[in-house]
Amino acid sequence: MAKILDDILSYREMCDAENTQTMQRGMNFRMNLAYSVVLMSQKTNAPYSDKIYPDGITVEYEGHDLPKNYSENPKLENQPEKLPSGKLTQNGYFIRAVEEYKKNKSRPELVKIYEKIHEGVWSLKGYFDLIDYKVVNDGRRNVFRYILKLSEKEENLDNQNLILNHTRLIPSEVKREVWKRDQGKCVLCGESKNLHFDHDLPFSKGGTSLLAVNVRLLCAKCNLRKSDKIE
Ligand SMILES: [Zn+2]
C-alpha cells in the first residue's frame, strides 16, 4: 500500500526542487502548472495546527490567517476566504478547488506537502489530493481545515522531478544523522543558511552516499568553491 514519504531535504534543496529562491508562504496555490505546494508543521509551537491522521495517508492542514497589515491580531480574526478588496486569499483558492472537484467530479487539486522538521530541515511527504475542507471553531475564531489524501499520481510526477533525483539517493536516516553531527552548519565555514547535503565523491566517480561518513553539510558558497576545484 502507498505510504507517505519522508525524504529529508535542506531548505535550499526544497527551494531548488520548486525552482524558487525562497518559499515565503505556507500555502502556494498552483505553484506551477502541475501542482500546488503547502508547508506543514506538527510542532507544538507552530503557528498553525496541522496533523497526519492515524491512517497514515491523510493530512489535515490548517488555513492561513488574515495578513498582518489587515489586523492587529490576526489570531483573533476568522480566517478569510477573501480580502476586503474581494480578491481571493490562498484559503479562497484552495476552497474553490475543493468545490470544483466536488461539483464537476473533476480531478482533485494535486498538492505537494513538505513538513518542517527543524529550522532548515524539511521532509517531503509527497503528493496529495485536496479532497475536502471544513470550517472549525478553534475556541477564538473560525479556521479552515483542508483534508488531503495521499495521491496515486505521485510516482509519475516524481519522475519529472529531476532536481530531487540526486539528493534522493541519500537515505533520510543518513541525512538526519549528518544534520545532527554537523549541527545544522556548513562544515567548512559555519554558515547555517543555504545548506546542501554534499557527498564527498561525486556519484559519477563511484561515490556512495549510503553512510553518513560520506556526506556532509555545505553552504552554497563552499559548494561552489568545491566544484571550481574539480574543474
Ligand atoms: Zn560554507
PDB file of C-alpha atoms and ligand atoms in Angstrom:
ATOM      1  CA  MET A   1       0.000   0.000   0.000  1.00  0.00           C
ATOM      2  CA  ALA A   2       1.108   3.567  -0.654  1.00  0.00           C
ATOM      3  CA  LYS A   3       2.761   5.364   2.217  1.00  0.00           C
ATOM      4  CA  ILE A   4       3.590   8.967   2.980  1.00  0.00           C
ATOM      5  CA  LEU A   5       7.187   9.753   2.044  1.00  0.00           C
ATOM      6  CA  ASP A   6       9.774  11.057   4.456  1.00  0.00           C
ATOM      7  CA  ASP A   7      12.531  12.465   2.286  1.00  0.00           C
ATOM      8  CA  ILE A   8      14.758  14.824   4.245  1.00  0.00           C
ATOM      9  CA  LEU A   9      15.847  17.987   2.420  1.00  0.00           C
ATOM     10  CA  SER A  10      17.642  21.122   3.429  1.00  0.00           C
ATOM     11  CA  TYR A  11      15.702  24.350   2.951  1.00  0.00           C
ATOM     12  CA  ARG A  12      17.912  25.142  -0.063  1.00  0.00           C
ATOM     13  CA  GLU A  13      17.213  21.783  -1.655  1.00  0.00           C
ATOM     14  CA  MET A  14      13.472  22.270  -1.152  1.00  0.00           C
ATOM     15  CA  CYS A  15      13.621  25.675  -2.871  1.00  0.00           C
ATOM     16  CA  ASP A  16      15.750  24.233  -5.689  1.00  0.00           C
ATOM     17  CA  ALA A  17      13.206  21.440  -6.178  1.00  0.00           C
ATOM     18  CA  GLU A  18      10.476  24.061  -6.587  1.00  0.00           C
ATOM     19  CA  ASN A  19      12.618  26.322  -8.794  1.00  0.00           C
ATOM     20  CA  THR A  20      12.422  29.248  -6.418  1.00  0.00           C
ATOM     21  CA  GLN A  21      14.850  31.362  -4.397  1.00  0.00           C
ATOM     22  CA  THR A  22      12.737  31.374  -1.224  1.00  0.00           C
ATOM     23  CA  MET A  23       9.494  29.852  -0.002  1.00  0.00           C
ATOM     24  CA  GLN A  24       7.770  32.832   1.583  1.00  0.00           C
ATOM     25  CA  ARG A  25       4.360  31.348   2.166  1.00  0.00           C
ATOM     26  CA  GLY A  26       2.941  28.174   3.678  1.00  0.00           C
ATOM     27  CA  MET A  27       0.192  27.905   1.070  1.00  0.00           C
ATOM     28  CA  ASN A  28       1.077  28.184  -2.603  1.00  0.00           C
ATOM     29  CA  PHE A  29      -1.865  27.538  -4.894  1.00  0.00           C
ATOM     30  CA  ARG A  30      -0.637  26.369  -8.329  1.00  0.00           C
ATOM     31  CA  MET A  31       2.986  26.988  -7.566  1.00  0.00           C
ATOM     32  CA  ASN A  32       3.396  25.748 -11.150  1.00  0.00           C
ATOM     33  CA  LEU A  33       1.210  24.290 -13.891  1.00  0.00           C
ATOM     34  CA  ALA A  34       1.086  20.814 -12.376  1.00  0.00           C
ATOM     35  CA  TYR A  35       0.536  21.254  -8.636  1.00  0.00           C
ATOM     36  CA  SER A  36       0.186  23.405  -5.521  1.00  0.00           C
ATOM     37  CA  VAL A  37       2.601  23.341  -2.563  1.00  0.00           C
ATOM     38  CA  VAL A  38       1.932  23.593   1.177  1.00  0.00           C
ATOM     39  CA  LEU A  39       4.389  23.691   4.066  1.00  0.00           C
ATOM     40  CA  MET A  40       3.147  21.971   7.210  1.00  0.00           C
ATOM     41  CA  SER A  41       4.383  21.644  10.771  1.00  0.00           C
ATOM     42  CA  GLN A  42       3.275  19.368  13.597  1.00  0.00           C
ATOM     43  CA  LYS A  43       5.475  21.097  16.178  1.00  0.00           C
ATOM     44  CA  THR A  44       3.688  22.316  19.275  1.00  0.00           C
ATOM     45  CA  ASN A  45       4.928  25.899  18.811  1.00  0.00           C
ATOM     46  CA  ALA A  46       3.896  26.039  15.126  1.00  0.00           C
ATOM     47  CA  PRO A  47       1.629  28.967  14.153  1.00  0.00           C
ATOM     48  CA  TYR A  48      -0.940  26.583  12.669  1.00  0.00           C
ATOM     49  CA  SER A  49      -2.367  23.246  13.668  1.00  0.00           C
ATOM     50  CA  ASP A  50      -1.522  20.597  11.051  1.00  0.00           C
ATOM     51  CA  LYS A  51      -1.596  16.860  11.539  1.00  0.00           C
ATOM     52  CA  ILE A  52      -1.286  13.468   9.897  1.00  0.00           C
ATOM     53  CA  TYR A  53      -4.193  11.131  10.726  1.00  0.00           C
ATOM     54  CA  PRO A  54      -3.546   7.717  12.289  1.00  0.00           C
ATOM     55  CA  ASP A  55      -4.449   6.129   8.906  1.00  0.00           C
ATOM     56  CA  GLY A  56      -1.026   7.353   7.767  1.00  0.00           C
ATOM     57  CA  ILE A  57      -2.248   8.719   4.421  1.00  0.00           C
ATOM     58  CA  THR A  58      -4.444  11.696   5.337  1.00  0.00           C
ATOM     59  CA  VAL A  59      -3.246  15.184   6.261  1.00  0.00           C
ATOM     60  CA  GLU A  60      -5.367  17.855   7.926  1.00  0.00           C
ATOM     61  CA  TYR A  61      -3.883  21.236   7.055  1.00  0.00           C
ATOM     62  CA  GLU A  62      -4.977  24.489   8.679  1.00  0.00           C
ATOM     63  CA  GLY A  63      -5.732  27.529   6.520  1.00  0.00           C
ATOM     64  CA  HIS A  64      -3.914  30.807   6.988  1.00  0.00           C
ATOM     65  CA  ASP A  65      -4.749  33.955   8.936  1.00  0.00           C
ATOM     66  CA  LEU A  66      -5.626  37.397   7.687  1.00  0.00           C
ATOM     67  CA  PRO A  67      -2.348  39.102   6.671  1.00  0.00           C
ATOM     68  CA  LYS A  68      -0.853  41.253   9.445  1.00  0.00           C
ATOM     69  CA  ASN A  69      -1.471  44.540   7.648  1.00  0.00           C
ATOM     70  CA  TYR A  70      -5.241  43.967   7.915  1.00  0.00           C
ATOM     71  CA  SER A  71      -5.476  43.304  11.643  1.00  0.00           C
ATOM     72  CA  GLU A  72      -3.624  43.998  14.880  1.00  0.00           C
ATOM     73  CA  ASN A  73      -4.198  40.431  15.986  1.00  0.00           C
ATOM     74  CA  PRO A  74      -4.887  38.042  13.096  1.00  0.00           C
ATOM     75  CA  LYS A  75      -5.144  35.137  15.584  1.00  0.00           C
ATOM     76  CA  LEU A  76      -8.437  36.627  16.838  1.00  0.00           C
ATOM     77  CA  GLU A  77      -9.959  37.078  13.375  1.00  0.00           C
ATOM     78  CA  ASN A  78     -11.800  34.454  11.354  1.00  0.00           C
ATOM     79  CA  GLN A  79      -9.521  33.108   8.660  1.00  0.00           C
ATOM     80  CA  PRO A  80     -10.586  34.894   5.476  1.00  0.00           C
ATOM     81  CA  GLU A  81     -11.616  33.394   2.152  1.00  0.00           C
ATOM     82  CA  LYS A  82     -11.280  36.826   0.563  1.00  0.00           C
ATOM     83  CA  LEU A  83      -9.512  40.098   1.319  1.00  0.00           C
ATOM     84  CA  PRO A  84     -11.609  43.245   1.868  1.00  0.00           C
ATOM     85  CA  SER A  85     -10.867  44.090  -1.785  1.00  0.00           C
ATOM     86  CA  GLY A  86     -12.700  40.915  -2.829  1.00  0.00           C
ATOM     87  CA  LYS A  87      -9.511  39.213  -4.002  1.00  0.00           C
ATOM     88  CA  LEU A  88      -9.314  35.530  -3.066  1.00  0.00           C
ATOM     89  CA  THR A  89      -6.787  34.598  -0.403  1.00  0.00           C
ATOM     90  CA  GLN A  90      -4.826  31.353  -0.581  1.00  0.00           C
ATOM     91  CA  ASN A  91      -7.619  29.918   1.604  1.00  0.00           C
ATOM     92  CA  GLY A  92     -10.079  31.025  -1.067  1.00  0.00           C
ATOM     93  CA  TYR A  93      -8.160  29.380  -3.911  1.00  0.00           C
ATOM     94  CA  PHE A  94      -7.947  26.090  -2.033  1.00  0.00           C
ATOM     95  CA  ILE A  95     -11.682  26.228  -1.164  1.00  0.00           C
ATOM     96  CA  ARG A  96     -12.593  26.937  -4.772  1.00  0.00           C
ATOM     97  CA  ALA A  97     -10.521  23.934  -5.876  1.00  0.00           C
ATOM     98  CA  VAL A  98     -12.408  21.673  -3.425  1.00  0.00           C
ATOM     99  CA  GLU A  99     -15.765  22.998  -4.645  1.00  0.00           C
ATOM    100  CA  GLU A 100     -14.863  22.495  -8.289  1.00  0.00           C
ATOM    101  CA  TYR A 101     -13.711  18.967  -7.583  1.00  0.00           C
ATOM    102  CA  LYS A 102     -16.986  18.125  -5.800  1.00  0.00           C
ATOM    103  CA  LYS A 103     -19.255  19.823  -8.299  1.00  0.00           C
ATOM    104  CA  ASN A 104     -17.683  18.678 -11.556  1.00  0.00           C
ATOM    105  CA  LYS A 105     -16.273  15.405 -10.323  1.00  0.00           C
ATOM    106  CA  SER A 106     -13.026  16.663 -11.848  1.00  0.00           C
ATOM    107  CA  ARG A 107      -9.596  15.615 -10.700  1.00  0.00           C
ATOM    108  CA  PRO A 108      -8.808  16.978  -7.244  1.00  0.00           C
ATOM    109  CA  GLU A 109      -6.110  19.628  -6.972  1.00  0.00           C
ATOM    110  CA  LEU A 110      -2.719  17.970  -6.604  1.00  0.00           C
ATOM    111  CA  VAL A 111      -0.790  19.338  -3.613  1.00  0.00           C
ATOM    112  CA  LYS A 112       2.805  18.638  -2.733  1.00  0.00           C
ATOM    113  CA  ILE A 113       3.421  18.698   1.016  1.00  0.00           C
ATOM    114  CA  TYR A 114       6.640  19.491   2.865  1.00  0.00           C
ATOM    115  CA  GLU A 115       6.861  19.214   6.641  1.00  0.00           C
ATOM    116  CA  LYS A 116       9.192  21.329   8.754  1.00  0.00           C
ATOM    117  CA  ILE A 117      11.314  19.098  10.984  1.00  0.00           C
ATOM    118  CA  HIS A 118      13.796  21.616  12.419  1.00  0.00           C
ATOM    119  CA  GLU A 119      14.967  25.069  11.394  1.00  0.00           C
ATOM    120  CA  GLY A 120      16.338  24.493   7.885  1.00  0.00           C
ATOM    121  CA  VAL A 121      15.328  20.819   7.696  1.00  0.00           C
ATOM    122  CA  TRP A 122      12.297  19.699   5.728  1.00  0.00           C
ATOM    123  CA  SER A 123      10.660  16.408   4.913  1.00  0.00           C
ATOM    124  CA  LEU A 124       8.954  15.860   1.581  1.00  0.00           C
ATOM    125  CA  LYS A 125       5.722  13.990   2.340  1.00  0.00           C
ATOM    126  CA  GLY A 126       4.781  13.501  -1.324  1.00  0.00           C
ATOM    127  CA  TYR A 127       1.804  14.426  -3.497  1.00  0.00           C
ATOM    128  CA  PHE A 128      -1.736  14.624  -2.108  1.00  0.00           C
ATOM    129  CA  ASP A 129      -5.256  15.103  -3.469  1.00  0.00           C
ATOM    130  CA  LEU A 130      -7.106  18.074  -1.994  1.00  0.00           C
ATOM    131  CA  ILE A 131     -10.489  16.442  -1.374  1.00  0.00           C
ATOM    132  CA  ASP A 132     -12.306  18.474   1.265  1.00  0.00           C
ATOM    133  CA  TYR A 133     -12.280  21.322   3.747  1.00  0.00           C
ATOM    134  CA  LYS A 134     -14.204  22.249   6.849  1.00  0.00           C
ATOM    135  CA  VAL A 135     -14.713  25.343   8.965  1.00  0.00           C
ATOM    136  CA  VAL A 136     -13.814  24.737  12.604  1.00  0.00           C
ATOM    137  CA  ASN A 137     -14.060  26.988  15.647  1.00  0.00           C
ATOM    138  CA  ASP A 138     -10.721  26.835  17.469  1.00  0.00           C
ATOM    139  CA  GLY A 139     -12.165  28.448  20.609  1.00  0.00           C
ATOM    140  CA  ARG A 140     -11.476  32.006  19.489  1.00  0.00           C
ATOM    141  CA  ARG A 141     -12.472  32.247  15.849  1.00  0.00           C
ATOM    142  CA  ASN A 142     -13.227  30.187  12.743  1.00  0.00           C
ATOM    143  CA  VAL A 143     -10.389  28.495  10.886  1.00  0.00           C
ATOM    144  CA  PHE A 144     -10.262  26.393   7.737  1.00  0.00           C
ATOM    145  CA  ARG A 145      -9.025  22.813   7.815  1.00  0.00           C
ATOM    146  CA  TYR A 146      -8.189  21.197   4.492  1.00  0.00           C
ATOM    147  CA  ILE A 147      -8.277  17.430   4.043  1.00  0.00           C
ATOM    148  CA  LEU A 148      -5.631  15.939   1.772  1.00  0.00           C
ATOM    149  CA  LYS A 149      -5.223  12.299   0.886  1.00  0.00           C
ATOM    150  CA  LEU A 150      -2.067  10.683  -0.466  1.00  0.00           C
ATOM    151  CA  SER A 151      -2.382  10.714  -4.253  1.00  0.00           C
ATOM    152  CA  GLU A 152      -1.845   7.798  -6.562  1.00  0.00           C
ATOM    153  CA  LYS A 153      -0.433  10.179  -9.157  1.00  0.00           C
ATOM    154  CA  GLU A 154       2.666  10.652  -7.066  1.00  0.00           C
ATOM    155  CA  GLU A 155       5.079   8.398  -8.930  1.00  0.00           C
ATOM    156  CA  ASN A 156       4.567   9.773 -12.430  1.00  0.00           C
ATOM    157  CA  LEU A 157       5.284  13.259 -11.211  1.00  0.00           C
ATOM    158  CA  ASP A 158       8.314  12.220  -9.244  1.00  0.00           C
ATOM    159  CA  ASN A 159       9.964  11.017 -12.421  1.00  0.00           C
ATOM    160  CA  GLN A 160       9.686  14.524 -13.799  1.00  0.00           C
ATOM    161  CA  ASN A 161      11.238  15.991 -10.729  1.00  0.00           C
ATOM    162  CA  LEU A 162      14.837  15.774 -11.863  1.00  0.00           C
ATOM    163  CA  ILE A 163      16.342  18.049  -9.265  1.00  0.00           C
ATOM    164  CA  LEU A 164      15.241  15.804  -6.433  1.00  0.00           C
ATOM    165  CA  ASN A 165      16.629  12.674  -8.018  1.00  0.00           C
ATOM    166  CA  HIS A 166      20.202  13.193  -6.998  1.00  0.00           C
ATOM    167  CA  THR A 167      19.532  14.168  -3.426  1.00  0.00           C
ATOM    168  CA  ARG A 168      17.025  11.341  -3.146  1.00  0.00           C
ATOM    169  CA  LEU A 169      19.845   8.808  -3.281  1.00  0.00           C
ATOM    170  CA  ILE A 170      20.922   9.799   0.207  1.00  0.00           C
ATOM    171  CA  PRO A 171      18.669   7.943   2.653  1.00  0.00           C
ATOM    172  CA  SER A 172      16.714  10.113   5.062  1.00  0.00           C
ATOM    173  CA  GLU A 173      18.184   8.394   8.150  1.00  0.00           C
ATOM    174  CA  VAL A 174      21.652   9.353   6.875  1.00  0.00           C
ATOM    175  CA  LYS A 175      20.566  12.957   6.314  1.00  0.00           C
ATOM    176  CA  ARG A 176      19.142  13.186   9.839  1.00  0.00           C
ATOM    177  CA  GLU A 177      22.380  11.800  11.242  1.00  0.00           C
ATOM    178  CA  VAL A 178      24.503  14.201   9.163  1.00  0.00           C
ATOM    179  CA  TRP A 179      22.390  17.203  10.157  1.00  0.00           C
ATOM    180  CA  LYS A 180      22.791  16.335  13.829  1.00  0.00           C
ATOM    181  CA  ARG A 181      26.513  15.606  13.547  1.00  0.00           C
ATOM    182  CA  ASP A 182      27.263  18.822  11.603  1.00  0.00           C
ATOM    183  CA  GLN A 183      24.892  20.779  13.894  1.00  0.00           C
ATOM    184  CA  GLY A 184      22.969  22.356  11.034  1.00  0.00           C
ATOM    185  CA  LYS A 185      26.043  24.283   9.818  1.00  0.00           C
ATOM    186  CA  CYS A 186      28.409  24.267   6.847  1.00  0.00           C
ATOM    187  CA  VAL A 187      31.371  22.122   7.938  1.00  0.00           C
ATOM    188  CA  LEU A 188      33.828  24.484   6.198  1.00  0.00           C
ATOM    189  CA  CYS A 189      32.683  27.973   7.195  1.00  0.00           C
ATOM    190  CA  GLY A 190      29.921  27.541   9.806  1.00  0.00           C
ATOM    191  CA  GLU A 191      27.224  29.202   7.704  1.00  0.00           C
ATOM    192  CA  SER A 192      23.721  27.991   8.627  1.00  0.00           C
ATOM    193  CA  LYS A 193      21.891  29.210   5.524  1.00  0.00           C
ATOM    194  CA  ASN A 194      21.660  27.751   2.006  1.00  0.00           C
ATOM    195  CA  LEU A 195      22.832  24.331   3.081  1.00  0.00           C
ATOM    196  CA  HIS A 196      23.053  21.225   0.921  1.00  0.00           C
ATOM    197  CA  PHE A 197      23.798  17.635   1.697  1.00  0.00           C
ATOM    198  CA  ASP A 198      27.114  17.140  -0.061  1.00  0.00           C
ATOM    199  CA  HIS A 199      28.695  13.779  -0.798  1.00  0.00           C
ATOM    200  CA  ASP A 200      32.474  13.595  -0.745  1.00  0.00           C
ATOM    201  CA  LEU A 201      32.765  11.716  -4.007  1.00  0.00           C
ATOM    202  CA  PRO A 202      30.519  12.621  -6.922  1.00  0.00           C
ATOM    203  CA  PHE A 203      28.193   9.745  -7.868  1.00  0.00           C
ATOM    204  CA  SER A 204      29.720   9.839 -11.339  1.00  0.00           C
ATOM    205  CA  LYS A 205      33.072   8.835  -9.821  1.00  0.00           C
ATOM    206  CA  GLY A 206      31.595   5.955  -7.901  1.00  0.00           C
ATOM    207  CA  GLY A 207      30.911   7.862  -4.667  1.00  0.00           C
ATOM    208  CA  THR A 208      28.477   6.192  -2.334  1.00  0.00           C
ATOM    209  CA  SER A 209      26.234   8.156  -0.034  1.00  0.00           C
ATOM    210  CA  LEU A 210      24.826   5.268   1.922  1.00  0.00           C
ATOM    211  CA  LEU A 211      26.873   6.145   5.012  1.00  0.00           C
ATOM    212  CA  ALA A 212      26.863   9.382   6.979  1.00  0.00           C
ATOM    213  CA  VAL A 213      30.662   9.403   6.843  1.00  0.00           C
ATOM    214  CA  ASN A 214      30.467  10.148   3.088  1.00  0.00           C
ATOM    215  CA  VAL A 215      28.005  13.001   3.479  1.00  0.00           C
ATOM    216  CA  ARG A 216      28.454  16.476   4.969  1.00  0.00           C
ATOM    217  CA  LEU A 217      26.657  19.797   5.142  1.00  0.00           C
ATOM    218  CA  LEU A 218      27.998  22.507   2.841  1.00  0.00           C
ATOM    219  CA  CYS A 219      26.676  26.000   2.201  1.00  0.00           C
ATOM    220  CA  ALA A 220      26.092  27.189  -1.354  1.00  0.00           C
ATOM    221  CA  LYS A 221      29.310  29.267  -1.389  1.00  0.00           C
ATOM    222  CA  CYS A 222      31.578  26.443  -0.256  1.00  0.00           C
ATOM    223  CA  ASN A 223      29.777  24.080  -2.573  1.00  0.00           C
ATOM    224  CA  LEU A 224      30.504  26.386  -5.499  1.00  0.00           C
ATOM    225  CA  ARG A 225      34.147  26.707  -4.480  1.00  0.00           C
ATOM    226  CA  LYS A 226      34.385  22.930  -4.345  1.00  0.00           C
ATOM    227  CA  SER A 227      33.057  22.446  -7.863  1.00  0.00           C
ATOM    228  CA  ASP A 228      35.515  25.082  -9.160  1.00  0.00           C
ATOM    229  CA  LYS A 229      38.340  22.999  -7.797  1.00  0.00           C
ATOM    230  CA  ILE A 230      37.153  19.829  -9.512  1.00  0.00           C
ATOM    231  CA  GLU A 231      37.155  21.517 -12.918  1.00  0.00           C
TER     232      GLU A 231
HETATM  233 ZN    ZN B   1      30.436  27.232   3.816  1.00  0.00          ZN
END
